[in-house]
Coordinates of C-alpha atoms and ligand atoms in Angstrom, one line a residue:
Chain A
M28 CA -18.5 1.5 -27.2
A29 CA -16.9 -1.0 -24.9
V30 CA -16.2 1.6 -22.2
N31 CA -20.3 2.7 -23.1
Q32 CA -21.2 -0.2 -22.3
L33 CA -20.0 -0.9 -19.2
N34 CA -21.2 2.2 -18.1
Y35 CA -24.5 1.8 -19.4
S36 CA -25.0 -1.9 -17.2
E37 CA -23.0 -0.5 -14.5
N38 CA -26.6 2.5 -14.1
I39 CA -28.6 -0.5 -14.3
S40 CA -27.0 -1.8 -11.4
I41 CA -27.4 1.1 -9.7
H42 CA -30.9 1.1 -9.9
T43 CA -31.5 -2.7 -9.7
N44 CA -30.1 -1.7 -6.0
E45 CA -31.9 1.4 -5.2
G46 CA -35.1 -0.7 -5.6
I47 CA -33.8 -3.5 -3.3
N48 CA -33.1 -0.4 -0.8
C49 CA -37.0 0.6 -0.7
K50 CA -37.9 -2.7 -0.5
T51 CA -36.3 -3.5 2.4
R52 CA -36.9 -0.1 3.6
K53 CA -40.9 -0.6 3.0
A54 CA -40.3 -4.4 4.6
F55 CA -39.2 -3.1 8.0
F56 CA -41.9 -1.4 9.4
P57 CA -44.2 -4.5 9.6
I58 CA -41.4 -7.2 10.6
I59 CA -40.9 -4.7 13.6
F60 CA -44.2 -5.3 14.8
L61 CA -44.0 -9.0 15.1
P62 CA -42.7 -9.4 18.1
L63 CA -45.0 -7.0 19.7
L64 CA -47.5 -9.3 18.4
A65 CA -45.9 -12.5 20.1
F66 CA -46.1 -10.6 23.1
A67 CA -49.6 -9.6 22.6
L68 CA -50.4 -13.3 21.8
A69 CA -48.4 -15.0 24.6
L70 CA -50.0 -12.4 27.1
H71 CA -53.4 -13.4 25.6
L72 CA -53.5 -16.9 25.6
H73 CA -51.6 -16.7 29.5
L74 CA -54.5 -14.6 31.0
T75 CA -57.4 -16.8 28.8
V76 CA -56.8 -20.5 28.5
P77 CA -57.7 -22.1 31.5
N78 CA -54.7 -23.6 33.6
N79 CA -54.5 -27.0 34.3
Q80 CA -51.7 -28.1 35.9
E81 CA -52.3 -25.7 39.2
L82 CA -55.2 -23.5 40.2
S83 CA -53.9 -20.0 40.5
I84 CA -51.1 -18.3 38.6
R85 CA -48.9 -15.3 40.3
Y86 CA -48.8 -12.8 37.6
T87 CA -45.2 -12.7 37.1
Y88 CA -45.0 -14.4 33.5
A89 CA -47.4 -11.7 32.7
A90 CA -45.6 -8.6 34.2
V91 CA -42.4 -9.7 32.5
L92 CA -44.0 -9.9 29.5
V93 CA -45.9 -6.8 30.1
A94 CA -41.9 -5.5 30.7
A95 CA -40.5 -6.9 28.0
T96 CA -43.1 -5.0 25.6
A97 CA -42.6 -2.1 27.3
L98 CA -39.0 -2.6 26.8
Y99 CA -39.3 -3.4 23.0
S100 CA -41.3 -0.5 21.9
I101 CA -38.9 1.9 23.6
L102 CA -36.1 0.3 21.6
C103 CA -38.5 0.5 18.5
L104 CA -38.9 4.5 19.1
L105 CA -35.1 4.8 20.0
S106 CA -34.4 3.2 17.0
L107 CA -36.4 5.6 14.8
K108 CA -33.6 7.9 15.9
I109 CA -30.6 5.8 16.0
E110 CA -29.8 4.2 12.6
I111 CA -27.1 1.5 14.6
L112 CA -29.8 0.6 16.9
S113 CA -32.8 0.1 14.3
Q114 CA -30.2 -2.3 12.5
K115 CA -29.0 -4.3 15.4
L116 CA -33.2 -4.5 16.5
K117 CA -34.1 -5.7 12.7
H118 CA -31.5 -8.6 13.6
F119 CA -33.5 -9.6 16.8
V120 CA -36.5 -9.4 15.4
P121 CA -37.0 -13.3 14.3
L122 CA -35.2 -14.6 17.3
I123 CA -37.2 -12.3 19.4
T124 CA -40.6 -13.4 17.8
V125 CA -39.8 -17.2 17.8
A126 CA -38.1 -16.8 21.6
V127 CA -41.4 -15.3 23.0
L128 CA -43.5 -18.1 21.1
L129 CA -41.4 -21.0 22.6
V130 CA -42.0 -19.6 26.0
E131 CA -45.5 -19.4 25.2
L132 CA -45.5 -22.8 24.0
W133 CA -43.5 -23.4 27.3
D134 CA -46.2 -22.0 29.3
L135 CA -49.3 -24.1 27.0
V136 CA -47.8 -27.2 27.3
T137 CA -47.3 -27.2 31.4
L138 CA -49.5 -24.9 33.1
K139 CA -52.4 -24.8 30.8
L140 CA -52.5 -27.8 29.0
A141 CA -50.5 -29.7 31.9
L142 CA -49.2 -32.4 29.1
L143 CA -46.2 -32.5 31.3
E144 CA -46.8 -32.7 35.0
L145 CA -45.3 -31.1 38.1
P146 CA -42.9 -31.2 40.0
Y147 CA -40.9 -31.9 37.4
F148 CA -42.3 -29.3 34.4
P149 CA -43.4 -26.1 36.2
G150 CA -44.1 -23.2 33.7
P151 CA -42.5 -19.9 32.8
D152 CA -45.1 -18.3 35.5
K153 CA -43.3 -20.7 38.4
V154 CA -40.2 -20.5 37.6
L155 CA -40.1 -16.6 37.3
S156 CA -41.6 -16.4 40.6
V157 CA -38.7 -18.0 42.3
F158 CA -36.4 -14.8 41.5
K159 CA -39.4 -12.8 43.3
D160 CA -39.7 -15.0 46.6
D161 CA -36.1 -16.4 46.7
W162 CA -34.2 -13.6 45.2
Q163 CA -32.4 -13.0 48.5
L164 CA -30.7 -16.7 48.8
L165 CA -30.5 -16.7 45.0
L166 CA -28.4 -13.4 45.1
K167 CA -26.1 -14.6 48.2
S168 CA -25.2 -17.5 46.0
T169 CA -24.6 -15.8 43.2
L170 CA -22.1 -13.4 45.1
Y171 CA -20.6 -16.1 46.9
S172 CA -19.9 -18.5 43.1
L173 CA -18.8 -15.2 41.8
R174 CA -16.2 -14.5 44.2
L175 CA -15.1 -18.1 44.4
M176 CA -14.8 -17.9 40.5
F177 CA -13.7 -15.0 40.4
I178 CA -10.4 -15.2 42.6
A179 CA -9.9 -18.7 41.4
Y180 CA -9.8 -17.9 38.0
L181 CA -7.7 -15.3 38.6
I182 CA -5.1 -17.3 40.3
G183 CA -5.4 -20.1 37.4
V184 CA -5.0 -17.8 34.6
L185 CA -1.6 -16.3 36.3
L186 CA -0.1 -19.0 37.3
G187 CA -0.8 -20.7 33.6
L188 CA 0.6 -17.9 32.0
V189 CA 4.0 -17.5 33.9
T190 CA 4.2 -21.6 33.9
G191 CA 3.4 -21.6 30.0
I192 CA 5.6 -18.7 29.2
T193 CA 8.9 -20.1 31.0
M194 CA 7.8 -23.6 29.4
G195 CA 7.4 -21.6 25.6
W196 CA 10.9 -20.2 26.7
S197 CA 13.0 -21.9 28.4
K198 CA 14.0 -25.5 27.3
K199 CA 14.8 -26.7 30.5
V200 CA 11.3 -25.7 32.3
N201 CA 9.9 -27.1 29.4
Y202 CA 11.4 -30.6 29.8
W203 CA 10.6 -30.7 33.3
V204 CA 7.0 -29.5 33.5
T205 CA 5.9 -31.1 30.0
P206 CA 5.5 -34.4 31.9
F207 CA 4.0 -32.9 34.9
L208 CA 1.4 -31.5 32.0
R209 CA 1.0 -34.4 30.3
V210 CA 0.1 -36.5 33.4
I211 CA -2.0 -34.2 36.1
G212 CA -3.4 -32.0 32.8
P213 CA -5.9 -34.6 31.3
V214 CA -7.2 -35.5 34.7
P215 CA -10.9 -33.5 35.2
A216 CA -10.3 -31.3 38.2
T217 CA -13.3 -32.6 39.7
A218 CA -11.4 -36.0 40.2
W219 CA -9.4 -34.2 42.6
I220 CA -12.9 -33.3 45.0
P221 CA -12.2 -36.4 47.3
V222 CA -8.3 -35.4 48.0
A223 CA -8.7 -31.7 48.1
M224 CA -11.8 -32.1 50.6
V225 CA -8.9 -33.8 52.5
V226 CA -6.1 -31.8 51.6
F227 CA -7.4 -28.7 52.9
P228 CA -8.5 -26.9 55.8
T229 CA -11.8 -25.2 54.3
T230 CA -14.2 -26.4 51.4
F231 CA -13.5 -22.9 50.3
S232 CA -9.7 -23.0 49.9
A233 CA -10.3 -27.0 48.1
S234 CA -13.1 -25.6 45.8
V235 CA -10.6 -22.7 44.9
F236 CA -7.2 -25.2 44.0
L237 CA -10.0 -27.0 42.0
I238 CA -10.6 -24.7 39.6
V239 CA -7.3 -23.0 39.6
L240 CA -6.5 -26.7 38.5
A241 CA -8.7 -26.9 35.8
V242 CA -7.8 -23.3 34.6
W243 CA -4.3 -23.9 34.7
F244 CA -4.0 -26.3 32.5
P245 CA -5.4 -25.3 29.0
V246 CA -3.7 -22.0 30.0
T247 CA -0.3 -23.2 30.4
V248 CA -1.1 -25.7 27.3
M249 CA -2.1 -22.9 24.8
T250 CA 0.2 -20.2 26.2
S251 CA 3.5 -22.6 25.9
S252 CA 2.1 -23.9 22.7
G253 CA 1.7 -20.6 21.6
I254 CA 5.0 -19.1 22.2
A255 CA 7.1 -22.1 20.8
N256 CA 5.0 -21.3 17.6
V257 CA 6.3 -18.4 17.1
R258 CA 7.9 -17.4 13.6
N259 CA 11.8 -17.2 14.2
S260 CA 11.4 -14.1 11.8
F261 CA 9.8 -12.2 14.4
F262 CA 12.7 -12.7 16.4
E263 CA 15.5 -12.5 14.3
V264 CA 14.2 -8.7 13.2
A265 CA 14.1 -7.7 16.4
R266 CA 17.3 -9.0 17.8
T267 CA 18.4 -6.8 14.5
L268 CA 16.7 -4.0 15.6
G269 CA 18.5 -4.0 19.0
A270 CA 16.2 -6.0 21.4
D271 CA 17.6 -8.2 24.5
K272 CA 16.0 -11.0 26.1
K273 CA 13.3 -9.4 28.1
Y274 CA 12.2 -7.5 25.1
L275 CA 12.1 -10.6 23.0
I276 CA 9.7 -12.3 25.8
F277 CA 7.6 -9.3 26.7
K278 CA 7.2 -7.6 23.4
V279 CA 7.6 -10.3 20.9
A280 CA 6.7 -13.7 22.1
I281 CA 4.0 -12.8 24.2
P282 CA 2.1 -10.7 22.0
A283 CA 2.7 -13.3 19.3
A284 CA 1.2 -15.7 21.1
Y285 CA -2.1 -13.9 22.3
P286 CA -4.4 -15.2 20.0
N287 CA -3.4 -18.8 21.2
I288 CA -3.7 -17.7 25.0
F289 CA -6.8 -16.1 24.5
I290 CA -8.0 -19.8 23.5
G291 CA -6.9 -21.1 26.6
L292 CA -8.2 -18.4 28.7
F293 CA -11.8 -19.0 26.8
M294 CA -10.8 -22.9 27.7
G295 CA -10.1 -22.5 31.0
M296 CA -13.2 -20.7 32.1
G297 CA -15.6 -23.1 30.6
S298 CA -13.8 -25.6 32.6
S299 CA -13.8 -23.4 35.7
F300 CA -17.8 -23.1 35.5
L301 CA -17.5 -26.7 35.6
T302 CA -15.7 -27.3 38.2
L303 CA -17.1 -24.4 40.2
I304 CA -20.6 -25.8 39.6
V305 CA -19.5 -29.4 40.6
G306 CA -17.6 -28.6 43.2
E307 CA -20.5 -26.6 45.4
M308 CA -22.7 -29.6 44.4
I309 CA -20.8 -31.9 46.0
G310 CA -18.3 -29.9 48.9
V311 CA -19.2 -26.2 49.4
K312 CA -22.5 -25.1 51.3
A313 CA -23.4 -22.1 49.8
G314 CA -23.2 -20.8 46.2
L315 CA -25.1 -21.7 42.5
G316 CA -24.5 -25.4 42.5
W317 CA -25.3 -25.9 46.2
Y318 CA -28.4 -23.7 45.4
I319 CA -29.9 -26.3 42.5
N320 CA -28.7 -29.4 44.7
W321 CA -30.4 -28.0 47.7
A322 CA -33.7 -27.4 45.4
Q323 CA -33.1 -30.4 44.0
G324 CA -33.1 -32.4 47.3
W325 CA -36.6 -30.7 48.5
A326 CA -37.8 -31.6 45.0
E327 CA -38.4 -27.6 43.9
L328 CA -37.5 -28.1 40.4
H329 CA -38.7 -24.9 39.2
K330 CA -35.8 -23.7 41.7
V331 CA -33.8 -25.7 39.9
Y332 CA -35.2 -24.3 36.4
A333 CA -34.8 -20.3 37.6
S334 CA -30.9 -21.0 38.6
L335 CA -30.0 -22.9 36.0
I336 CA -31.4 -19.6 34.2
L337 CA -29.6 -17.3 36.1
M338 CA -26.3 -19.4 35.9
A339 CA -26.7 -19.0 31.6
V340 CA -27.4 -15.3 32.3
I341 CA -23.8 -15.2 34.3
F342 CA -21.9 -17.5 32.4
S343 CA -22.6 -16.2 28.9
S344 CA -22.0 -12.7 30.6
L345 CA -18.5 -13.5 31.8
L346 CA -17.8 -15.3 28.4
T347 CA -19.1 -12.1 26.5
L348 CA -16.6 -9.9 28.8
L349 CA -13.8 -12.0 28.0
F350 CA -14.5 -11.6 23.8
K351 CA -14.9 -8.0 24.3
V352 CA -11.0 -7.7 26.1
K353 CA -10.3 -10.4 23.3
D354 CA -11.7 -8.0 20.4
K355 CA -9.5 -5.0 22.1
V356 CA -6.1 -6.4 22.6
L357 CA -6.7 -8.5 19.3
I358 CA -7.4 -5.7 17.1
W359 CA -4.4 -6.2 14.9
Q360 CA -6.3 -10.1 14.2
K361 CA -9.5 -11.2 12.5
G362 CA -11.2 -14.2 12.7
L363 CA -10.4 -16.5 16.2
I364 CA -12.9 -17.7 17.6
K365 CA -16.5 -15.7 17.4
W366 CA -18.6 -16.2 20.6
Chain B
M5 CA 18.3 17.5 11.2
V6 CA 18.4 13.6 10.8
N7 CA 20.5 13.6 7.6
S8 CA 23.3 16.4 8.7
R9 CA 26.1 14.2 9.0
K10 CA 28.0 11.2 7.3
I11 CA 27.7 9.0 10.2
D12 CA 25.8 6.4 8.9
S13 CA 28.3 4.4 6.8
G14 CA 30.5 1.4 7.8
K15 CA 32.8 -1.0 6.0
L16 CA 32.4 -4.6 5.9
E17 CA 35.1 -7.1 5.1
I18 CA 34.0 -10.6 5.0
K19 CA 37.7 -12.6 4.6
N20 CA 37.3 -16.2 3.3
V21 CA 33.8 -17.1 5.0
K22 CA 33.0 -20.8 4.7
R23 CA 29.3 -22.0 5.9
T24 CA 28.4 -25.5 5.9
F25 CA 24.4 -26.9 6.3
V26 CA 23.3 -30.4 6.5
D27 CA 20.2 -31.1 4.8
V28 CA 17.1 -33.3 5.9
N29 CA 18.7 -36.4 4.2
G30 CA 22.5 -36.0 6.4
N31 CA 24.3 -34.4 3.4
E32 CA 26.5 -31.4 3.8
I33 CA 25.6 -28.7 1.6
V34 CA 28.1 -26.0 0.9
A35 CA 26.3 -22.7 1.2
L36 CA 28.8 -20.3 1.1
N37 CA 32.9 -21.3 0.2
D38 CA 35.9 -18.9 0.8
A39 CA 33.7 -16.4 -0.2
S40 CA 35.8 -12.8 0.2
L41 CA 34.3 -9.1 -0.2
T42 CA 35.2 -5.6 1.0
V43 CA 32.4 -3.4 1.3
N44 CA 33.7 0.3 1.4
E45 CA 31.7 2.7 3.4
G46 CA 28.6 4.6 1.6
E47 CA 28.7 2.1 -1.2
F48 CA 25.6 0.4 -3.2
V49 CA 26.5 -3.4 -3.6
S50 CA 24.3 -6.2 -5.2
L51 CA 24.4 -9.8 -5.0
V52 CA 23.1 -11.8 -7.7
G53 CA 23.1 -15.2 -8.1
P54 CA 21.1 -18.3 -9.0
S55 CA 18.7 -19.2 -5.8
G56 CA 20.4 -21.6 -3.4
C57 CA 24.0 -19.7 -4.5
G58 CA 24.6 -18.4 -0.7
K59 CA 22.7 -15.1 -0.8
S60 CA 20.7 -15.6 1.7
T61 CA 23.3 -17.0 4.0
L62 CA 26.1 -14.2 3.3
L63 CA 23.6 -11.7 4.5
R64 CA 22.4 -13.3 7.5
L65 CA 26.8 -13.7 8.4
I66 CA 26.7 -9.9 8.0
A67 CA 23.6 -9.8 10.2
G68 CA 25.0 -11.9 12.9
L69 CA 22.4 -14.3 12.8
D70 CA 24.3 -17.0 12.0
N71 CA 27.9 -17.6 12.0
P72 CA 31.2 -18.3 9.9
D73 CA 32.1 -22.3 10.2
L74 CA 35.5 -20.5 8.6
G75 CA 36.8 -17.2 7.9
E76 CA 35.3 -13.7 9.4
V77 CA 33.1 -11.0 9.2
L78 CA 34.1 -7.6 9.7
L79 CA 32.4 -4.3 10.5
D80 CA 34.9 -1.2 10.6
G81 CA 37.9 -3.5 11.7
T82 CA 35.7 -5.1 14.7
A83 CA 34.3 -8.9 14.2
I84 CA 30.5 -9.4 13.9
L85 CA 29.3 -11.8 16.5
G86 CA 25.9 -11.2 16.8
P87 CA 23.1 -9.1 15.5
G88 CA 23.1 -5.6 16.5
Y89 CA 21.4 -2.7 15.6
E90 CA 23.7 -0.9 13.1
R91 CA 23.0 -3.3 10.6
G92 CA 19.8 -3.1 9.3
L93 CA 18.1 -6.1 7.8
V94 CA 15.0 -6.1 5.6
F95 CA 13.9 -9.3 4.1
Q96 CA 11.4 -9.9 1.1
D97 CA 8.6 -10.6 3.7
P98 CA 8.2 -7.3 5.9
T99 CA 8.1 -9.7 9.0
L100 CA 6.0 -6.2 10.3
F101 CA 5.0 -7.0 14.2
P102 CA 1.0 -8.1 13.2
W103 CA 0.2 -6.7 16.9
L104 CA 1.4 -3.4 16.2
N105 CA 0.5 -0.3 14.1
V106 CA 3.0 1.2 12.0
K107 CA 3.7 4.2 14.3
N108 CA 4.6 1.4 16.5
N109 CA 6.5 -1.1 14.5
V110 CA 8.5 1.9 13.3
A111 CA 9.2 2.9 16.6
S112 CA 9.9 -0.7 17.8
G113 CA 13.8 -0.1 17.2
L114 CA 13.9 2.6 19.7
I115 CA 11.9 1.0 22.1
A116 CA 14.1 -2.2 22.2
R117 CA 16.9 0.2 22.3
K118 CA 15.1 1.9 25.3
V119 CA 16.4 5.3 23.5
Y120 CA 12.5 5.9 22.5
N121 CA 11.8 9.0 24.9
K122 CA 14.9 10.9 23.7
K123 CA 14.2 10.0 20.0
Q124 CA 10.3 9.8 19.7
N125 CA 10.4 12.5 17.4
E126 CA 12.8 10.2 14.5
V127 CA 9.5 7.6 14.3
Q128 CA 7.1 10.6 12.1
D129 CA 10.1 11.3 10.1
Y130 CA 10.9 8.2 8.9
I131 CA 6.9 7.4 8.1
N132 CA 7.2 10.2 5.9
L133 CA 10.0 9.5 4.5
V134 CA 8.9 6.7 3.2
G135 CA 5.8 7.9 2.4
L136 CA 3.2 6.6 4.8
T137 CA 2.4 9.6 6.5
G138 CA -1.6 9.0 7.8
F139 CA -1.0 5.8 7.9
E140 CA 0.6 5.9 11.5
N141 CA -2.0 3.9 13.4
S142 CA -3.3 1.6 10.6
Y143 CA -2.1 -2.5 11.5
P144 CA 0.1 -4.6 9.4
H145 CA -3.0 -6.8 7.3
Q146 CA -4.6 -3.1 6.5
L147 CA -1.5 -2.1 4.0
S148 CA -0.6 -3.1 0.8
G149 CA 2.7 -5.8 -0.1
G150 CA 4.2 -2.3 -0.8
M151 CA 3.8 -0.3 2.2
A152 CA 4.5 -2.9 4.4
Q153 CA 7.7 -3.0 2.9
R154 CA 7.8 0.6 3.2
V155 CA 7.2 0.1 7.0
A156 CA 9.6 -2.5 7.3
L157 CA 12.1 -0.1 5.7
A158 CA 11.6 2.4 7.9
R159 CA 11.9 0.3 11.0
A160 CA 15.1 -0.4 9.9
L161 CA 16.1 3.1 9.4
V162 CA 15.3 4.7 12.4
N163 CA 17.9 3.0 14.5
H164 CA 20.7 4.4 12.2
P165 CA 21.9 1.2 10.6
K166 CA 25.7 2.2 9.0
V167 CA 25.0 -0.8 7.2
L168 CA 21.8 -1.5 5.1
L169 CA 21.1 -5.3 4.1
L170 CA 18.1 -5.8 1.9
D171 CA 17.2 -9.8 1.3
E172 CA 15.2 -9.2 -2.3
P173 CA 13.0 -6.5 -0.1
L174 CA 11.2 -5.5 -3.8
G175 CA 10.9 -9.3 -5.0
A176 CA 7.1 -9.3 -4.4
L177 CA 5.9 -6.2 -5.1
D178 CA 4.5 -5.2 -9.0
A179 CA 6.8 -3.5 -11.4
F180 CA 5.7 -0.1 -10.8
T181 CA 5.6 -0.1 -7.1
R182 CA 9.1 -1.8 -7.6
M183 CA 10.3 0.7 -9.5
Q184 CA 9.0 3.6 -7.1
M185 CA 11.0 2.0 -4.0
Q186 CA 14.2 1.7 -5.4
D187 CA 14.1 5.3 -6.5
E188 CA 12.8 5.7 -2.9
I189 CA 15.8 3.4 -1.4
L190 CA 18.5 5.2 -3.7
R191 CA 17.5 9.2 -2.5
I192 CA 17.6 7.5 1.4
W193 CA 21.0 5.9 0.0
Q194 CA 22.3 8.9 -0.9
E195 CA 21.2 11.3 1.7
R196 CA 22.3 9.2 4.5
Q197 CA 25.3 7.7 2.6
I198 CA 24.4 4.7 4.2
T199 CA 26.5 1.3 3.4
V200 CA 23.7 -0.8 1.6
V201 CA 24.0 -4.7 0.8
L202 CA 21.1 -5.8 -1.6
V203 CA 20.4 -9.1 -2.5
T204 CA 18.1 -9.3 -6.1
H205 CA 17.3 -11.3 -8.8
D206 CA 16.3 -8.5 -10.9
I207 CA 19.6 -8.0 -12.8
D208 CA 18.3 -4.8 -14.2
E209 CA 17.2 -3.3 -10.6
A210 CA 20.9 -4.7 -9.5
I211 CA 22.3 -2.7 -12.6
Y212 CA 20.2 0.6 -11.4
M213 CA 21.0 0.9 -8.0
S214 CA 24.8 -1.1 -7.4
D215 CA 28.0 0.8 -7.6
R216 CA 29.2 -2.9 -8.0
I217 CA 27.2 -6.4 -8.7
I218 CA 28.8 -9.1 -7.3
I219 CA 27.9 -12.4 -8.9
M220 CA 27.7 -15.7 -7.3
T221 CA 26.9 -19.3 -8.3
P222 CA 25.6 -22.3 -6.3
R223 CA 27.0 -25.5 -5.9
P224 CA 29.2 -25.0 -3.8
G225 CA 28.3 -21.2 -3.1
K226 CA 30.5 -19.3 -4.1
I227 CA 31.7 -15.0 -5.5
Q228 CA 32.1 -15.6 -9.1
E229 CA 33.1 -12.0 -10.5
I230 CA 32.5 -8.7 -9.2
I231 CA 31.6 -5.9 -11.9
N232 CA 31.6 -2.5 -11.5
V233 CA 28.7 -0.4 -12.6
E234 CA 30.3 2.6 -14.3
I235 CA 27.3 4.5 -14.9
G236 CA 26.8 7.9 -13.6
R237 CA 23.9 9.2 -11.0
P238 CA 21.0 9.6 -11.4
R239 CA 20.7 6.6 -13.7
R240 CA 18.6 6.3 -16.8
R241 CA 16.6 3.1 -17.0
N242 CA 17.2 3.1 -20.9
D243 CA 20.7 3.9 -20.6
P244 CA 22.7 2.1 -23.3
D245 CA 25.5 1.1 -20.9
F246 CA 22.8 -0.5 -19.0
F247 CA 22.3 -3.1 -22.1
R248 CA 26.2 -3.6 -21.8
I249 CA 26.7 -4.8 -18.7
R250 CA 23.2 -6.6 -18.7
S251 CA 24.4 -8.8 -21.4
K252 CA 27.9 -9.6 -19.5
I253 CA 26.2 -10.6 -16.1
L254 CA 23.5 -13.0 -18.5
E255 CA 26.8 -14.0 -20.0
L256 CA 28.6 -14.7 -16.5
L257 CA 25.1 -17.0 -15.5
N258 CA 24.8 -18.5 -18.3
F259 CA 28.3 -19.7 -18.4
A260 CA 28.2 -20.7 -14.8
K261 CA 25.5 -22.7 -15.6
E262 CA 27.6 -24.6 -18.2
E263 CA 29.9 -24.9 -15.8
Q264 CA 27.4 -26.5 -13.6
L265 CA 26.5 -28.7 -16.0
S266 CA 29.9 -29.8 -16.9
Y267 CA 30.6 -30.4 -12.6
Y268 CA 27.7 -32.8 -13.0
L269 CA 28.6 -34.6 -16.1
Ligands
ADP406 N1 19.5 -23.1 7.8 C1 19.6 -24.0 6.9 N2 19.6 -25.0 6.8 C2 20.0 -26.0 5.5 N3 20.1 -25.7 4.7 C3 20.1 -24.4 4.5 C4 20.2 -23.4 5.4 N4 19.9 -22.0 5.3 C5 20.5 -22.5 4.1 N5 20.5 -23.7 3.1 C6 21.2 -24.4 2.3 O1 22.1 -23.3 1.9 C7 22.3 -23.0 0.2 C8 22.0 -21.5 0.4 O2 21.2 -21.0 0.6 P1 21.1 -19.4 0.7 O3 21.9 -18.5 1.3 O4 19.3 -19.0 1.4 O5 20.5 -19.2 -0.9 P2 20.1 -17.4 -1.8 O6 19.7 -16.9 -0.8 O7 21.3 -17.3 -2.7 O8 18.8 -18.3 -2.6 C9 20.8 -23.5 0.0 O9 21.1 -24.5 -0.8 C10 20.3 -23.7 1.3 O10 19.2 -24.9 0.9
MG407 MG1 18.0 -16.0 -0.5

């Protein structure tokens, strides 16, 4: 009897589940059109409401809207065939819709209604036009920043790993390096700018030094604490398996510390962005930080906004890349920090 | 091929071993006092006794993870000075390397000893031996407790230890998995003629598996009595002799408790 009842209730729950599935499947079709409506509304408002801030538009924003609409439509068509894509799209539908509406709101309060004034608050059309007009300088600045960042981050990470591993492993090294780390570490790398400018022969090497310092500190701290906190039983098991010292360091201590090391790499990347931009604003004569500073000097705020957008995209992509690597390496671990 | 010769067994001699610790309050704890025991080649011996009586301490001394204050521990006549692969160890916590999949966990001993290239085909043999065929690429967090403990067992066995040290390896498993793994350990022991020292708090497990049971008592930890389990193999869990030996052990442990009480009074 009891068994029958159980089966019965199971059947009911299966039916209701199917009901829900049908509903969501039907609801999917109108929802997927929401971004298209938003694109259309934005385009309509942008092209029909009279301009108040400036007389003419460059049609850059309009072109971007059209391109985005086309791209989104293609994705929608593809998602009919690819199940994963359709789920991804469904997830992003509300975000895309609201984002488009917000950008259009920005267009309305600046260019259209002039509630916010130039030169401080250019509209999306003016900002996006920077990418068309000044792309050469922007590209050059980006490449310059990336080169500096890449070299310095790599050196900082390597130094941090070596310091952290030897500190985590050797009590002696730990004893002598800890005070150094405690005193130097917390000082923001940017505070060293005046010293670095004097000590290093070129502004480039000076900024490499600053970023290396900014990256080295968190990577060292997280690596050494990660290694120092590895469960002793891992080492004991490895030793009963015949492990030598090299195995204990490279095959036990370091992999066990990976989760910590990745937090260090993440924090180091954050502080390297900061140091890069501040360093470029103050000393270096190229790069995105320099570009922002230079644009501000000419009161060309639309260029400042454009480079901010570019920076957001680049830095965010770099962090995403780091987390992709983390997911590959730490496949055995669940959780850690999400990005 | 793996089990063709009876090379995987060793003779353990524990001679008048003493080990003391200092606890957080600075008091001295005699974890083991004047413990002597010989475990013959291919013998299956269990250590039984209330917690804190020095069972793990004794096992760690044999493993070479710890050193005695007095006395010595010999394997085939040679003093044990540190850990070595000829003495395999399995804890209650499987302590698998979470960053390695099952295959690489089992292979870790071979890799550590730099013999992986020569012996890598044995990895699969041992995965099969403990019944984990098909789980080679799983990571420890995807395994149940019993499966993880099988991997730990395979990881210790792949090195062909002469002595297998098991510290309550089945303590955290459910009753059915435990009985199943008892049989598997016995099967491996019989195939390989390996010397086994098993720490357990399960008296039935000790009787079912061992040739001899070492009864230990705490404060100070010492070997109280050694019981020969003279029941033919394969054993049946409901053999009438079980109850006889069981009540003898219980008596011994109860007796020990009374003595301990009077010790404190
Ligand atoms: N590293 C240590 N430091 C201090 N005391 C310890 C240490 N290891 C074991 N002991 C003490 O020694 C005694 C025996 O411990 P142990 O061998 O782990 O007992 P068992 O395994 O029989 O439960 C216990 O009182 C325990 O607290
Ligand atoms: Mg114990």
